[in-house]
Amino acid sequence: MKSILRAWNFISLLLIGLVSCQMSIPGGSPPSWTTSSSSNDNLCTQYMNCVSDGSDSMVTFDRSGGNDTVLISMTTMAVNTSGWMAVAFSYNDQMDNDSVIDCILLKNGTVIVRNSYNTRDDKNNTDIAEPFLGIQVVNASYGNGVLQCIFNRSITVNSSSNRIFNLTRPYYILIATGAIDDQGNKLYHGNTSTYMSPNAVDVTSDFLVPRDRHYFLDTLGNSATFAYIPSPVEMEFEIQGPVSKTGRWISLGLSKDIHMSDDSVLDCLLLTNNTVTVQNSYNLQSYGGNQPLNAEGITVIKTSLINGRLYCAFRRKIANFSNSQIFPLDKPYYLFLGDGNLNADGSKIQHGNTPVVSASAVDVRAVSGNVSRQDEEVFSTVSTSFQSMTATPATTEIPGYSVFPNGNTGDKVMYKLSDDGNSVEFIISGPPQDQAASWIAVGFSYDQSMNDDSVIDCIHLQNGTFIIQNSFNVKGGNGVRGGNEAVNTDGIKLLKADYSGSQMSCQLTRNLSSDNPRVFPFNQTYYLLLASGTATPSGEKNYHTPNRHAVSSVMLNLTAYRGNIDSYQTKQLLRAHGCLMITAFVMLMCGAILIARYYKTCWPEDKLCNTAVWFAVHRFIMVTGLFCCAAGFIIIFCYSKGKLNRTFGDNSPSYFWAHGPMGIAVMILIAMNPLIALFRCDPDSERRWIFNWLHWFVGTCCQTLAGITLFFGIKMGESDNYRLNHYSVFWILIAFVGFHVFIEFLLVVEKCISDRHSKQRFTVSYGMSSPGESASAVKHAGDVSRESLLFRYFVLAVYVLITMGLWLAMIILIGGGFQMGSN
């Protein structure tokens, strides 16, 4: 058990890189080095080109770096704070006349690599005159109890002493460890800290050792094997299977679940030119196709095509990849094994036979025995129509993302600043326009026209693959419509791509800046463009139809949260709502109230539509105002899709949330007064006063509440959530309210003076007489002086002219889409 624990600790601590190598020669002549007869090679039972003492130390050889050098790695756990490890090349199984390479940890922490020599006297190891000849250090370090030296050793060396051997023939490999004295000289290792290989090996060629292989097989003769080797950074894999022609692939997939999507894949490819190659690839989300990557982390050992059988053997890094689509091997995965054909360009065509999947998630570093398959196949062949798939959850709104939808098409783009602050994350989604090939794109524009714009494309092809790219809208001219040109994929990183018969989406990040002038930086504000259409089989975008695009109503800072964003088209609904409500309150209802309160006695004998002039005018204006309010009410409910309140953002004032409920209350009060009027009693009835006071109370409450609601709405319109209007609209409304109050004050004062002269009751002029007071009193109230009438007519004319000017200014600032700035 103790030796097992030591071996496990050794494996987990090998990769060290803490101290740079400093080259120096220790003085003195250390004792010689002898060997025991042990042949224990347990640490290398699963590894190629490796020799070890079975417990603490090992040395590996790698020729992949060049034709004239061998990369040698020496690793040991047998030293503590200081000591040495040595590898020797011997002509025989005796420790004499051997070329030696030392990895020495000095007591000051310095690690050096040098040549030395074992003389025939088996107790003497000596320095040589050329200690560093043929050695080029890659890394020499000590940490966590592990001493490691990695270096390139020249295969042929022109040694004047002939004590540095050329590596052009097989040698017995000797390993030893020991301590050093205060001067850095090697002390004798004794008889228990040595090892010699059982036979001579050629370190310039691959030499294999027995290894514990684990198999994963399908029913077609394909297989994948993997073996954990005594290195914390690599594993060995073999992929093989029968092939009947060129242009074939066999792949091992690593998946986080039992679904073939979002998977890291290892491919063994037989190209159409009979070349065999190994690569990483990636299965896109929701059966979106396979995306070739590169050979990062892969070291090919051997590839072949013999008697119709394709074979790939390679080592694969465990972790530390620059591409997140290449999964690390430090966690369990479900394994997939499948095969299929290749396109002429080497890209994989979707498999024909159903791949097999492991029965459970497998940790390839710790599995025992072979890997079993699922008892029943869990995948069916995926058709290109993808009709059975469900819509991706990425199309729903996600907290923290700003959302810009196209209500006409269902297209949507969501975005937010990435967690590292170096890019913006986008989720582009919508229904595909064609089952063969479709695209959805988001553009960034300095104006609200589709020309000279930077664009990000999400394109789905018929073969299931996605194209994610930057493109550019080219401005047209001279009667020629502009087009769109692909740019590059610089700065774009695909996170996820989904496709179903009813929905497609791409989740990606794009860097904040780019060196390409056609890829706009995100340190500026832009109008957002959102469009979709069909594509050619090769992925070129066809022009979208006119109803398949939307433009944001304001310029946006893509690095800041904005919540729900309205398009220019849908923003017109908000503007129409605001204009109708301002018209109803400012231009109509307030004037109608003035007519009813102060102008009843101005035309006592005149009739309009067989009724009193003041009443006919009051009724016409109020009914017109009611229709304006009803239209505005319907428009805003269409805009909000029946929701009482939309999302305003966490920092929005609380009164934003009150605007909707208060608007509903105003609409109820406006509708109540006409209904109350339908049930009013005759003017001479003794209960008429009840209607008069109720009508006045409901109207006054409605007027007051409508004014407050209008102020809230205007403040919302100038906020960052909407940017509908200039802040001056608020002050214009304040000016109107002040002006209206001033006019009412003048008319009240004038009315008091006039009524005093005519000795009429003040309350009669309001039409709110006391019980028992007849309507004839109103008629006699018309006995007003000519001066009083002229004053009221003048005030009314001034009121109408100034009110129309203020109303027109607010309508222009809101309905005209004037914008103070961008966000």
mmCIF file of C-alpha atoms in Angstrom, residues 644-649 652-662 716:
data_model
loop_
_atom_site.group_PDB
_atom_site.id
_atom_site.type_symbol
_atom_site.label_atom_id
_atom_site.label_comp_id
_atom_site.label_asym_id
_atom_site.label_seq_id
_atom_site.Cartn_x
_atom_site.Cartn_y
_atom_site.Cartn_z
ATOM 1 C CA LEU A 644 -49.376 46.117 -16.886
ATOM 2 C CA ASN A 645 -45.697 46.999 -16.386
ATOM 3 C CA ARG A 646 -42.616 46.236 -18.414
ATOM 4 C CA THR A 647 -39.097 45.858 -17.033
ATOM 5 C CA PHE A 648 -37.611 49.270 -16.273
ATOM 6 C CA GLY A 649 -34.375 48.223 -14.556
ATOM 7 C CA SER A 652 -35.566 53.154 -12.268
ATOM 8 C CA PRO A 653 -37.682 55.461 -10.050
ATOM 9 C CA SER A 654 -40.591 53.821 -8.270
ATOM 10 C CA TYR A 655 -43.114 56.124 -9.942
ATOM 11 C CA PHE A 656 -42.345 54.401 -13.257
ATOM 12 C CA TRP A 657 -44.270 51.444 -11.912
ATOM 13 C CA ALA A 658 -47.227 53.701 -10.945
ATOM 14 C CA HIS A 659 -47.761 55.068 -14.456
ATOM 15 C CA GLY A 660 -49.602 51.994 -15.725
ATOM 16 C CA PRO A 661 -52.091 51.556 -12.847
ATOM 17 C CA MET A 662 -52.721 55.314 -12.704
ATOM 18 C CA MET A 716 -40.291 57.792 -18.416
#
